[in-house]
mmCIF file of C-alpha atoms and ligand atoms in Angstrom:
data_model
loop_
_atom_site.group_PDB
_atom_site.id
_atom_site.type_symbol
_atom_site.label_atom_id
_atom_site.label_comp_id
_atom_site.label_asym_id
_atom_site.label_seq_id
_atom_site.Cartn_x
_atom_site.Cartn_y
_atom_site.Cartn_z
ATOM 1 C CA MET A 1 91.253 32.043 82.099
ATOM 2 C CA LYS A 2 89.420 29.410 79.439
ATOM 3 C CA LYS A 3 87.262 30.678 77.091
ATOM 4 C CA PRO A 4 83.733 28.861 76.306
ATOM 5 C CA ASP A 5 84.892 27.514 72.915
ATOM 6 C CA GLU A 6 88.099 26.395 73.603
ATOM 7 C CA HIS A 7 86.876 22.670 73.858
ATOM 8 C CA ASP A 8 84.893 22.757 70.897
ATOM 9 C CA SER A 9 87.056 20.486 68.852
ATOM 10 C CA HIS A 10 86.643 17.599 71.457
ATOM 11 C CA ASP A 11 82.985 18.287 71.383
ATOM 12 C CA GLN A 12 82.093 17.387 67.825
ATOM 13 C CA SER A 13 82.442 13.940 67.650
ATOM 14 C CA HIS A 14 80.951 13.571 71.422
ATOM 15 C CA GLU A 15 78.146 15.485 70.615
ATOM 16 C CA HIS A 16 76.116 12.462 68.941
ATOM 17 C CA THR A 17 77.013 10.059 71.284
ATOM 18 C CA HIS A 18 76.391 12.579 74.242
ATOM 19 C CA ASP A 19 75.240 10.404 77.081
ATOM 20 C CA LYS A 20 72.648 12.115 79.229
ATOM 21 C CA ASP A 21 72.759 9.133 81.779
ATOM 22 C CA MET A 22 76.322 9.529 81.990
ATOM 23 C CA CYS A 23 76.102 13.247 83.029
ATOM 24 C CA ARG A 24 73.218 12.536 85.207
ATOM 25 C CA ARG A 25 75.218 9.735 87.250
ATOM 26 C CA TYR A 26 77.995 12.273 87.996
ATOM 27 C CA LEU A 27 75.153 14.838 88.892
ATOM 28 C CA GLY A 28 75.185 13.883 92.482
ATOM 29 C CA SER A 29 78.922 13.813 92.825
ATOM 30 C CA LEU A 30 79.245 17.260 91.744
ATOM 31 C CA SER A 31 78.618 19.143 95.058
ATOM 32 C CA ASP A 32 81.264 16.756 96.648
ATOM 33 C CA TYR A 33 83.523 17.286 93.944
ATOM 34 C CA VAL A 34 83.506 21.377 94.234
ATOM 35 C CA ASP A 35 84.232 20.779 97.953
ATOM 36 C CA GLY A 36 87.146 18.723 97.530
ATOM 37 C CA THR A 37 84.884 15.676 99.422
ATOM 38 C CA LEU A 38 85.064 13.406 96.569
ATOM 39 C CA GLY A 39 86.375 9.998 96.902
ATOM 40 C CA ASP A 40 89.680 9.506 94.884
ATOM 41 C CA GLU A 41 87.551 6.490 92.599
ATOM 42 C CA LEU A 42 84.819 8.876 91.790
ATOM 43 C CA CYS A 43 86.922 11.447 91.436
ATOM 44 C CA GLU A 44 88.904 10.070 89.028
ATOM 45 C CA GLU A 45 86.232 8.898 87.075
ATOM 46 C CA LEU A 46 84.349 12.469 87.082
ATOM 47 C CA GLU A 47 87.554 14.040 85.761
ATOM 48 C CA ALA A 48 87.943 11.514 82.899
ATOM 49 C CA HIS A 49 84.296 12.212 81.915
ATOM 50 C CA ILE A 50 84.359 16.147 82.285
ATOM 51 C CA SER A 51 87.557 16.008 79.864
ATOM 52 C CA VAL A 52 85.477 14.444 77.246
ATOM 53 C CA CYS A 53 82.284 16.299 78.046
ATOM 54 C CA GLU A 54 82.293 20.124 77.671
ATOM 55 C CA ASN A 55 78.718 20.579 79.137
ATOM 56 C CA CYS A 56 79.938 18.909 82.622
ATOM 57 C CA ARG A 57 83.354 20.675 82.391
ATOM 58 C CA VAL A 58 81.303 23.806 82.413
ATOM 59 C CA VAL A 59 78.770 22.654 85.198
ATOM 60 C CA VAL A 60 81.363 21.898 87.466
ATOM 61 C CA ASP A 61 83.455 25.126 86.563
ATOM 62 C CA THR A 62 80.520 27.198 86.970
ATOM 63 C CA LEU A 63 79.034 25.436 90.040
ATOM 64 C CA GLY A 64 82.343 26.064 92.022
ATOM 65 C CA LYS A 65 82.329 29.576 90.620
ATOM 66 C CA THR A 66 78.735 29.756 92.274
ATOM 67 C CA VAL A 67 79.762 28.713 95.340
ATOM 68 C CA THR A 68 82.811 31.132 95.460
ATOM 69 C CA LEU A 69 80.723 34.019 94.497
ATOM 70 C CA TYR A 70 78.039 33.260 97.290
ATOM 71 C CA HIS A 71 81.472 32.809 99.828
ATOM 72 C CA GLN A 72 82.513 36.728 98.781
ATOM 73 C CA LEU A 73 78.809 38.058 99.233
ATOM 74 C CA PRO A 74 79.215 40.858 101.729
ATOM 75 C CA SER A 75 77.503 39.946 105.222
ATOM 76 C CA PRO A 76 74.384 42.276 105.936
ATOM 77 C CA GLU A 77 75.505 44.248 109.397
ATOM 78 C CA LEU A 78 73.335 43.981 112.955
ATOM 79 C CA PRO A 79 71.934 47.635 112.901
ATOM 80 C CA ASP A 80 72.668 49.475 116.073
ATOM 81 C CA ALA A 81 68.940 50.395 116.324
ATOM 82 C CA VAL A 82 67.992 46.738 116.271
ATOM 83 C CA LYS A 83 70.970 45.858 118.448
ATOM 84 C CA SER A 84 69.594 48.182 120.944
ATOM 85 C CA ARG A 85 66.314 47.221 121.065
ATOM 86 C CA LEU A 86 67.203 43.464 121.135
ATOM 87 C CA TYR A 87 69.057 44.514 124.767
ATOM 88 C CA THR A 88 65.945 46.388 125.942
ATOM 89 C CA VAL A 89 63.434 43.425 124.959
ATOM 90 C CA LEU A 90 65.654 40.984 126.708
ATOM 91 C CA ASP A 91 66.103 43.725 129.879
ATOM 92 C CA LEU A 92 69.821 43.591 129.179
ATOM 93 C CA THR A 93 70.291 47.364 128.513
ATOM 94 C CA ALA A 94 72.640 47.762 131.847
ATOM 95 C CA TYR A 95 74.871 45.453 129.654
ATOM 96 C CA VAL A 96 75.051 47.286 126.486
ATOM 97 C CA PRO A 97 78.367 47.235 125.204
ATOM 98 C CA GLU A 98 80.215 50.846 124.233
ATOM 99 C CA SER A 99 78.433 51.940 121.152
ATOM 100 C CA ARG A 100 80.541 51.878 117.967
ATOM 101 C CA THR A 101 80.482 55.660 117.277
ATOM 102 C CA GLY A 102 81.049 56.786 113.701
ATOM 103 C CA SER A 103 79.160 53.476 111.977
ATOM 104 C CA GLU A 104 76.410 55.310 110.264
ATOM 105 C CA GLU A 105 76.826 52.608 107.138
ATOM 106 C CA ASP A 106 74.922 50.185 109.900
ATOM 107 C CA GLY A 107 71.546 52.450 109.945
ATOM 108 C CA GLN A 108 70.105 51.279 107.203
ATOM 109 C CA MET B 1 84.004 29.494 120.994
ATOM 110 C CA SER B 2 85.469 26.229 122.362
ATOM 111 C CA LYS B 3 83.681 23.798 124.246
ATOM 112 C CA SER B 4 85.272 24.617 127.541
ATOM 113 C CA ASP B 5 84.361 28.168 127.280
ATOM 114 C CA ASP B 6 80.723 27.088 126.566
ATOM 115 C CA ALA B 7 80.865 24.876 129.684
ATOM 116 C CA ALA B 8 81.623 27.974 131.595
ATOM 117 C CA LEU B 9 79.166 30.155 129.964
ATOM 118 C CA VAL B 10 76.343 27.638 130.402
ATOM 119 C CA THR B 11 76.960 26.990 134.115
ATOM 120 C CA ARG B 12 76.761 31.093 134.563
ATOM 121 C CA LEU B 13 73.776 30.942 132.330
ATOM 122 C CA GLN B 14 71.882 28.243 133.995
ATOM 123 C CA ALA B 15 72.677 30.112 137.431
ATOM 124 C CA GLY B 16 70.980 33.253 135.973
ATOM 125 C CA ASP B 17 73.803 35.802 135.884
ATOM 126 C CA GLN B 18 72.851 38.450 133.579
ATOM 127 C CA ALA B 19 76.463 39.450 132.459
ATOM 128 C CA ALA B 20 76.487 35.454 131.183
ATOM 129 C CA TYR B 21 73.299 36.472 129.208
ATOM 130 C CA ALA B 22 74.782 39.686 127.649
ATOM 131 C CA GLN B 23 77.760 37.962 126.690
ATOM 132 C CA LEU B 24 75.972 34.892 124.835
ATOM 133 C CA VAL B 25 73.756 37.937 122.945
ATOM 134 C CA GLU B 26 77.203 39.905 122.162
ATOM 135 C CA GLU B 27 79.083 36.964 120.792
ATOM 136 C CA ASN B 28 75.997 35.965 118.408
ATOM 137 C CA ALA B 29 73.435 38.478 117.851
ATOM 138 C CA SER B 30 75.091 39.637 114.764
ATOM 139 C CA ARG B 31 75.329 36.013 113.246
ATOM 140 C CA ILE B 32 71.818 35.300 114.560
ATOM 141 C CA TYR B 33 70.439 38.761 112.654
ATOM 142 C CA ARG B 34 72.384 37.638 109.343
ATOM 143 C CA LEU B 35 70.707 34.071 109.027
ATOM 144 C CA ALA B 36 67.659 35.298 109.875
ATOM 145 C CA LEU B 37 67.760 37.934 107.275
ATOM 146 C CA ARG B 38 69.008 35.415 104.915
ATOM 147 C CA MET B 39 66.013 33.119 105.847
ATOM 148 C CA VAL B 40 63.350 35.598 105.487
ATOM 149 C CA GLY B 41 64.652 38.415 103.022
ATOM 150 C CA ASN B 42 63.295 41.466 105.341
ATOM 151 C CA GLU B 43 64.520 43.504 107.794
ATOM 152 C CA THR B 44 61.367 43.133 110.051
ATOM 153 C CA ASP B 45 60.950 39.432 110.439
ATOM 154 C CA ALA B 46 64.695 39.342 110.881
ATOM 155 C CA GLU B 47 64.235 41.549 114.027
ATOM 156 C CA ASP B 48 61.509 39.458 115.163
ATOM 157 C CA ILE B 49 63.300 36.384 114.761
ATOM 158 C CA LEU B 50 66.484 37.634 116.359
ATOM 159 C CA GLN B 51 64.537 38.714 119.683
ATOM 160 C CA GLU B 52 62.290 35.298 119.575
ATOM 161 C CA THR B 53 65.778 33.382 119.320
ATOM 162 C CA PHE B 54 67.365 34.812 122.523
ATOM 163 C CA LEU B 55 64.061 35.037 124.143
ATOM 164 C CA SER B 56 63.384 31.245 123.590
ATOM 165 C CA ALA B 57 67.130 30.360 124.581
ATOM 166 C CA PHE B 58 66.887 31.958 127.706
ATOM 167 C CA LYS B 59 63.887 30.375 128.802
ATOM 168 C CA ALA B 60 65.256 26.940 127.510
ATOM 169 C CA ILE B 61 68.699 27.103 129.026
ATOM 170 C CA ASP B 62 68.212 24.896 131.766
ATOM 171 C CA LYS B 63 67.527 22.111 129.228
ATOM 172 C CA PHE B 64 70.644 22.957 127.170
ATOM 173 C CA GLN B 65 72.870 19.856 126.780
ATOM 174 C CA THR B 66 76.463 20.683 126.580
ATOM 175 C CA ARG B 67 76.971 17.867 123.839
ATOM 176 C CA SER B 68 76.301 20.732 121.329
ATOM 177 C CA SER B 69 77.977 24.121 121.100
ATOM 178 C CA LEU B 70 76.021 26.994 122.276
ATOM 179 C CA SER B 71 76.153 28.988 118.936
ATOM 180 C CA THR B 72 74.929 25.475 117.128
ATOM 181 C CA TRP B 73 71.814 25.577 119.584
ATOM 182 C CA LEU B 74 71.260 29.099 119.038
ATOM 183 C CA TYR B 75 71.172 28.289 115.308
ATOM 184 C CA ARG B 76 68.631 25.659 115.606
ATOM 185 C CA ILE B 77 66.615 27.847 117.327
ATOM 186 C CA ALA B 78 66.749 30.756 115.121
ATOM 187 C CA THR B 79 66.298 28.623 112.126
ATOM 188 C CA ASN B 80 63.025 26.522 113.630
ATOM 189 C CA ALA B 81 61.806 30.551 114.146
ATOM 190 C CA ALA B 82 62.589 31.230 110.513
ATOM 191 C CA LEU B 83 61.014 28.520 108.995
ATOM 192 C CA MET B 84 57.926 28.724 111.238
ATOM 193 C CA ARG B 85 57.306 32.222 110.239
ATOM 194 C CA LEU B 86 57.970 31.396 106.187
ATOM 195 C CA ARG B 87 55.506 28.386 106.665
ATOM 196 C CA ARG B 88 52.867 31.102 107.619
ATOM 197 C CA LYS B 89 53.878 33.181 105.150
ATOM 198 C CA GLU B 90 54.172 30.532 102.141
ATOM 199 C CA PRO B 91 52.553 27.672 103.043
ATOM 200 C CA GLU B 92 52.569 26.234 99.626
ATOM 201 C CA HIS B 93 56.297 26.457 99.731
ATOM 202 C CA VAL B 94 57.386 24.660 102.892
ATOM 203 C CA SER B 95 56.739 20.948 103.698
ATOM 204 C CA VAL B 96 58.558 19.455 106.793
ATOM 205 C CA ASP B 97 58.215 16.287 104.955
ATOM 206 C CA GLU B 98 59.482 17.251 101.408
ATOM 207 C CA PRO B 99 61.043 14.136 99.742
ATOM 208 C CA ILE B 100 64.716 14.290 100.483
ATOM 209 C CA GLU B 101 65.408 12.718 97.154
ATOM 210 C CA SER B 102 62.851 14.418 95.035
ATOM 211 C CA ASP B 103 62.817 13.617 91.155
ATOM 212 C CA ASP B 104 66.720 14.570 90.060
ATOM 213 C CA GLY B 105 65.023 15.682 86.842
ATOM 214 C CA ASP B 106 64.746 19.275 88.260
ATOM 215 C CA PHE B 107 67.925 19.521 89.148
ATOM 216 C CA MET B 108 69.605 18.436 85.686
ATOM 217 C CA PRO B 109 71.620 21.502 84.507
ATOM 218 C CA ARG B 110 69.983 23.173 81.148
ATOM 219 C CA GLN B 111 72.172 26.261 80.963
ATOM 220 C CA PHE B 112 75.713 25.917 79.592
ATOM 221 C CA PHE B 113 76.957 29.517 79.957
ATOM 222 C CA ASP B 114 80.793 29.300 81.279
ATOM 223 C CA PHE B 115 80.436 32.670 83.433
ATOM 224 C CA CYS B 116 83.669 31.554 85.009
ATOM 225 C CA CYS B 117 85.625 33.858 82.433
ATOM 226 C CA LEU B 118 83.851 36.997 82.635
ATOM 227 C CA PRO B 119 85.875 39.848 84.205
ATOM 228 C CA GLU B 120 85.785 40.161 88.156
ATOM 229 C CA GLU B 121 84.472 43.291 87.826
ATOM 230 C CA ASP B 122 81.178 41.800 86.104
ATOM 231 C CA LEU B 123 80.661 39.419 88.428
ATOM 232 C CA LEU B 124 81.217 41.284 91.688
ATOM 233 C CA ARG B 125 78.911 44.176 90.563
ATOM 234 C CA GLY B 126 76.163 45.379 92.843
ATOM 235 C CA GLU B 127 73.461 44.296 90.175
ATOM 236 C CA ALA B 128 74.981 40.804 90.366
ATOM 237 C CA ARG B 129 74.998 40.761 94.147
ATOM 238 C CA ALA B 130 71.388 41.740 94.067
ATOM 239 C CA GLU B 131 70.228 39.082 91.685
ATOM 240 C CA MET B 132 72.480 36.591 93.902
ATOM 241 C CA THR B 133 70.357 37.831 96.889
ATOM 242 C CA ARG B 134 67.212 37.295 95.198
ATOM 243 C CA ALA B 135 68.114 34.057 94.159
ATOM 244 C CA ILE B 136 68.738 32.615 97.550
ATOM 245 C CA GLU B 137 65.081 33.806 98.498
ATOM 246 C CA ASP B 138 63.614 31.924 95.697
ATOM 247 C CA LEU B 139 64.856 28.866 96.671
ATOM 248 C CA SER B 140 62.497 26.824 98.761
ATOM 249 C CA PRO B 141 63.241 27.398 102.442
ATOM 250 C CA THR B 142 64.320 23.599 102.854
ATOM 251 C CA LEU B 143 67.062 23.855 100.520
ATOM 252 C CA ARG B 144 67.740 27.742 101.663
ATOM 253 C CA SER B 145 68.305 26.899 105.260
ATOM 254 C CA VAL B 146 70.893 24.421 104.860
ATOM 255 C CA PHE B 147 72.539 26.888 101.833
ATOM 256 C CA VAL B 148 72.732 29.670 104.242
ATOM 257 C CA LEU B 149 74.202 27.401 107.089
ATOM 258 C CA ARG B 150 76.697 25.900 104.716
ATOM 259 C CA ASP B 151 77.693 28.557 101.881
ATOM 260 C CA ILE B 152 76.899 31.703 103.295
ATOM 261 C CA GLU B 153 77.802 31.096 107.228
ATOM 262 C CA GLY B 154 80.527 28.680 106.696
ATOM 263 C CA PHE B 155 79.485 25.605 108.722
ATOM 264 C CA SER B 156 80.436 22.350 108.264
ATOM 265 C CA THR B 157 78.451 19.486 106.985
ATOM 266 C CA GLU B 158 78.242 18.055 110.530
ATOM 267 C CA GLU B 159 77.252 21.515 112.341
ATOM 268 C CA THR B 160 74.267 22.440 109.441
ATOM 269 C CA ALA B 161 73.393 18.782 110.189
ATOM 270 C CA GLU B 162 72.738 19.393 113.383
ATOM 271 C CA ALA B 163 71.516 22.533 113.840
ATOM 272 C CA LEU B 164 68.677 21.650 111.303
ATOM 273 C CA ASP B 165 67.839 18.109 112.736
ATOM 274 C CA LEU B 166 69.019 16.584 109.369
ATOM 275 C CA SER B 167 71.080 13.377 108.471
ATOM 276 C CA ILE B 168 74.419 14.349 106.778
ATOM 277 C CA SER B 169 73.059 12.929 103.687
ATOM 278 C CA ALA B 170 70.057 14.812 103.697
ATOM 279 C CA VAL B 171 72.244 17.996 104.155
ATOM 280 C CA LYS B 172 74.278 17.030 101.218
ATOM 281 C CA SER B 173 71.433 16.236 99.075
ATOM 282 C CA ARG B 174 69.615 19.411 99.876
ATOM 283 C CA LEU B 175 73.048 21.601 99.313
ATOM 284 C CA MET B 176 73.832 19.931 96.125
ATOM 285 C CA ARG B 177 70.384 20.810 94.786
ATOM 286 C CA ALA B 178 70.267 24.423 96.256
ATOM 287 C CA ARG B 179 73.801 24.931 94.428
ATOM 288 C CA LEU B 180 72.737 23.501 91.210
ATOM 289 C CA LYS B 181 69.768 25.824 91.039
ATOM 290 C CA LEU B 182 71.607 28.799 92.083
ATOM 291 C CA ARG B 183 74.193 27.802 89.325
ATOM 292 C CA GLU B 184 71.377 27.591 86.909
ATOM 293 C CA ARG B 185 70.019 31.055 88.038
ATOM 294 C CA LEU B 186 73.498 32.738 88.004
ATOM 295 C CA SER B 187 74.188 31.431 84.411
ATOM 296 C CA ILE B 188 70.985 32.768 82.914
ATOM 297 C CA TYR B 189 71.883 36.206 84.625
ATOM 298 C CA PHE B 190 75.287 36.101 83.180
ATOM 299 C CA SER B 191 74.849 34.696 79.774
ATOM 300 C CA GLN B 192 72.464 38.381 79.225
ATOM 301 C CA GLY B 193 75.392 40.417 79.684
ATOM 302 C CA PRO B 194 75.628 43.706 81.611
ATOM 303 C CA ILE B 195 72.912 45.761 81.814
ATOM 304 C CA VAL B 196 73.481 48.557 79.320
ATOM 305 C CA SER B 197 73.077 51.186 81.809
ATOM 306 C CA GLU B 198 75.790 50.017 84.081
ATOM 307 C CA SER B 199 78.053 48.749 81.498
ATOM 308 C CA ARG B 200 81.371 49.832 81.426
ATOM 309 C CA LYS B 201 83.150 52.548 79.717
ATOM 310 C CA PRO B 202 85.099 51.139 76.799
HETATM 311 ZN ZN1 ZN C 301 78.494 14.760 80.865
#
């Protein structure tokens, strides 16, 4: 695991020449980078940039982590009561599938 | 569901086969409900949208074009229903013609706390997940719909574009802005450390 201060040595010399325009230029590529769909050339440029720009390195890592955390967010279930009202509204009560007994956690 | 399975089901639906209607509902109701709940953030509205979606779909099934998949088509109906409801509830938030490329200034990262290094148990706590859910609800509906389809429901960029009637580049740009906003929000949240009452035992 990386610690936030591991790259500090790079940063000192970089700080005052920190080129916000450069960072802004890469902003539009970060989402594609995280998805692995960024073109090779831009990808190399971006990787070169984040090797010297700690802020962008953190943004890239935490952006990827944000997406991963949302992928892991548990999905809400369709409660049985909502499902049964749906079949009623749609006039399909004859086709209600066998209720899954014992799934109380659905009920909220 | 593959396109050929779809075609057979569509033929039966268009012929008014009740069992086919039931199959369509059975195969899609959970995902439609989930999408609606993520979009509107409350169970009552989500249930209304779920019902509206299938009622509209049944009415419009004759007009269904097999070039799109049935589930994408249902998602399109559901997302429109959700957006319409949000538009009624928070009209100041939803504008159909929100500029696709708004000022990037709003999206320039300001938080540089590296929460990747936090222990998994902090990142996955119930309290953190509640914050993640609130953060989705605070996105503008235009960003939220793209984010929910792409990153929560796992649609491809193309499927999302089709479901929302957007260009690929609009999907990508909105997804990027949604992700950056959520990253900002989670950075602030995680940089504040675990809530005392829930903090781990030493
Ligand atoms: Zn940078």
